[in-house]
Amino acid sequence: MGMSMGSASGGGGRRGRRKAPVMSEINVTPMVDVMLVLLIIFMVAAPLLTVNIQVDLPQAQGGSASTADAKPPLEVTVKKTGGGCASKVDVYIGDSPIAIGELGPKIKAMKEAAAGGGDNVVKIRGDRDACYSDMMKVLGMARDAGYRASIVVLPEQGS
């Protein structure tokens, strides 16, 4: 008296066809392609992020480099252009030259434009032959603009 809804093969309406097996392998080819493209992008972009002004940094010992900053610090470079002490120096913000008289207002405007809060750090890279008075003048301008300033030196060899 009962009625059977399925066919003898148990396939519903497929009439003897088998179900395709489930593919249990992961295709990693697209992931490898994406990783290689990212690698090439980073290899091309990394040299563009460095400062290209060559200065002869002084050697020092002690301390350690601070790498915990969330955003990259502003870099100011002081390069001696010749003559004795208290002679002409070139000042750069990043890679662009600027007159030493315009440095204070420029970095103050940069700080106000950023207005992101947090630590505002300026790293001052000074040529080994630059006069102490020129370096302190730049350091004072950075502090007046509201930045925490640090002077970049090369670590002593063997430390």
mmCIF file of C-alpha atoms in Angstrom, residues 10-126:
data_model
loop_
_atom_site.group_PDB
_atom_site.id
_atom_site.type_symbol
_atom_site.label_atom_id
_atom_site.label_comp_id
_atom_site.label_asym_id
_atom_site.label_seq_id
_atom_site.Cartn_x
_atom_site.Cartn_y
_atom_site.Cartn_z
ATOM 1 C CA GLY A 10 18.562 6.231 -5.713
ATOM 2 C CA GLY A 11 19.594 9.197 -7.889
ATOM 3 C CA GLY A 12 16.382 11.145 -7.748
ATOM 4 C CA GLY A 13 16.059 12.353 -11.345
ATOM 5 C CA ARG A 14 19.600 11.724 -12.523
ATOM 6 C CA ARG A 15 19.051 8.227 -13.875
ATOM 7 C CA GLY A 16 22.282 6.505 -13.035
ATOM 8 C CA ARG A 17 24.729 9.454 -13.206
ATOM 9 C CA ARG A 18 27.275 9.713 -10.469
ATOM 10 C CA LYS A 19 27.944 12.832 -8.465
ATOM 11 C CA ALA A 20 31.342 14.487 -9.155
ATOM 12 C CA PRO A 21 33.798 13.977 -6.276
ATOM 13 C CA VAL A 22 34.481 16.963 -4.017
ATOM 14 C CA MET A 23 37.787 18.703 -4.820
ATOM 15 C CA SER A 24 39.800 18.822 -1.621
ATOM 16 C CA GLU A 25 42.937 20.571 -2.950
ATOM 17 C CA ILE A 26 43.643 24.295 -2.671
ATOM 18 C CA ASN A 27 44.753 26.122 -5.788
ATOM 19 C CA VAL A 28 47.702 28.251 -4.619
ATOM 20 C CA THR A 29 48.650 29.667 -8.030
ATOM 21 C CA PRO A 30 46.622 32.918 -7.638
ATOM 22 C CA MET A 31 48.064 33.456 -4.164
ATOM 23 C CA VAL A 32 51.627 33.026 -5.474
ATOM 24 C CA ASP A 33 50.896 35.488 -8.285
ATOM 25 C CA VAL A 34 49.626 38.104 -5.833
ATOM 26 C CA MET A 35 52.636 37.631 -3.538
ATOM 27 C CA LEU A 36 55.096 38.036 -6.427
ATOM 28 C CA VAL A 37 53.379 41.233 -7.563
ATOM 29 C CA LEU A 38 53.538 42.625 -4.003
ATOM 30 C CA LEU A 39 57.202 41.692 -3.759
ATOM 31 C CA ILE A 40 57.992 43.590 -6.962
ATOM 32 C CA ILE A 41 56.018 46.637 -5.780
ATOM 33 C CA PHE A 42 57.897 46.750 -2.464
ATOM 34 C CA MET A 43 61.268 46.259 -4.171
ATOM 35 C CA VAL A 44 60.586 49.212 -6.461
ATOM 36 C CA ALA A 45 59.099 51.465 -3.751
ATOM 37 C CA ALA A 46 61.704 50.893 -0.995
ATOM 38 C CA PRO A 47 64.553 52.932 -2.570
ATOM 39 C CA LEU A 48 62.181 55.857 -3.118
ATOM 40 C CA LEU A 49 61.534 56.187 0.632
ATOM 41 C CA THR A 50 65.118 57.073 1.583
ATOM 42 C CA VAL A 51 66.682 60.517 1.855
ATOM 43 C CA ASN A 52 69.269 61.009 -0.877
ATOM 44 C CA ILE A 53 71.303 63.925 0.487
ATOM 45 C CA GLN A 54 74.806 62.691 1.275
ATOM 46 C CA VAL A 55 76.194 64.023 4.560
ATOM 47 C CA ASP A 56 79.110 62.803 6.613
ATOM 48 C CA LEU A 57 77.436 61.968 9.950
ATOM 49 C CA PRO A 58 79.551 62.045 13.125
ATOM 50 C CA GLN A 59 80.229 58.868 15.118
ATOM 51 C CA ALA A 60 78.852 58.365 18.643
ATOM 52 C CA GLN A 61 78.314 55.633 21.178
ATOM 53 C CA GLY A 62 75.515 54.719 23.597
ATOM 54 C CA GLY A 63 71.787 54.881 23.275
ATOM 55 C CA SER A 64 69.636 53.105 20.755
ATOM 56 C CA ALA A 65 67.624 54.176 17.762
ATOM 57 C CA SER A 66 63.959 54.798 18.427
ATOM 58 C CA THR A 67 61.790 52.731 16.090
ATOM 59 C CA ALA A 68 58.505 52.796 18.008
ATOM 60 C CA ASP A 69 57.133 55.878 16.237
ATOM 61 C CA ALA A 70 53.760 55.356 14.571
ATOM 62 C CA LYS A 71 54.431 57.785 11.742
ATOM 63 C CA PRO A 72 57.762 58.568 10.112
ATOM 64 C CA PRO A 73 59.505 61.613 11.596
ATOM 65 C CA LEU A 74 60.216 64.822 9.742
ATOM 66 C CA GLU A 75 63.841 64.866 8.563
ATOM 67 C CA VAL A 76 65.866 68.079 8.456
ATOM 68 C CA THR A 77 69.382 67.938 6.979
ATOM 69 C CA VAL A 78 72.106 70.523 7.641
ATOM 70 C CA LYS A 79 74.956 70.359 5.113
ATOM 71 C CA LYS A 80 78.049 72.546 5.203
ATOM 72 C CA THR A 81 78.856 74.155 1.856
ATOM 73 C CA GLY A 82 82.370 75.386 2.574
ATOM 74 C CA GLY A 83 84.440 77.927 4.479
ATOM 75 C CA GLY A 84 85.205 78.119 8.165
ATOM 76 C CA CYS A 85 82.842 78.015 11.108
ATOM 77 C CA ALA A 86 79.761 80.266 10.922
ATOM 78 C CA SER A 87 79.864 79.997 7.140
ATOM 79 C CA LYS A 88 77.075 79.082 4.760
ATOM 80 C CA VAL A 89 75.123 75.868 5.326
ATOM 81 C CA ASP A 90 72.369 74.327 3.223
ATOM 82 C CA VAL A 91 69.219 73.163 5.013
ATOM 83 C CA TYR A 92 66.829 70.582 3.572
ATOM 84 C CA ILE A 93 63.409 69.339 4.669
ATOM 85 C CA GLY A 94 63.307 65.799 3.348
ATOM 86 C CA ASP A 95 64.894 66.231 -0.106
ATOM 87 C CA SER A 96 63.856 69.830 -0.796
ATOM 88 C CA PRO A 97 66.210 72.741 0.009
ATOM 89 C CA ILE A 98 64.967 75.636 2.133
ATOM 90 C CA ALA A 99 66.508 78.877 3.403
ATOM 91 C CA ILE A 100 67.486 78.697 7.073
ATOM 92 C CA GLY A 101 65.387 81.777 7.811
ATOM 93 C CA GLU A 102 62.249 80.090 6.461
ATOM 94 C CA LEU A 103 62.800 76.800 8.334
ATOM 95 C CA GLY A 104 61.008 77.734 11.578
ATOM 96 C CA PRO A 105 57.743 78.996 10.032
ATOM 97 C CA LYS A 106 57.721 76.153 7.475
ATOM 98 C CA ILE A 107 57.987 73.303 9.997
ATOM 99 C CA LYS A 108 55.508 75.057 12.302
ATOM 100 C CA ALA A 109 53.027 75.228 9.410
ATOM 101 C CA MET A 110 53.697 71.550 8.628
ATOM 102 C CA LYS A 111 52.917 70.620 12.245
ATOM 103 C CA GLU A 112 49.690 72.629 12.263
ATOM 104 C CA ALA A 113 48.639 71.135 8.918
ATOM 105 C CA ALA A 114 49.190 67.573 10.164
ATOM 106 C CA ALA A 115 47.241 68.080 13.416
ATOM 107 C CA GLY A 116 47.197 64.317 13.906
ATOM 108 C CA GLY A 117 48.257 64.509 17.524
ATOM 109 C CA GLY A 118 50.719 62.044 19.003
ATOM 110 C CA ASP A 119 54.455 62.509 19.050
ATOM 111 C CA ASN A 120 55.833 65.060 16.629
ATOM 112 C CA VAL A 121 59.468 64.150 16.125
ATOM 113 C CA VAL A 122 62.013 65.815 13.870
ATOM 114 C CA LYS A 123 65.299 64.049 13.116
ATOM 115 C CA ILE A 124 68.159 66.433 12.406
ATOM 116 C CA ARG A 125 70.925 65.047 10.215
ATOM 117 C CA GLY A 126 73.995 67.261 10.447
#
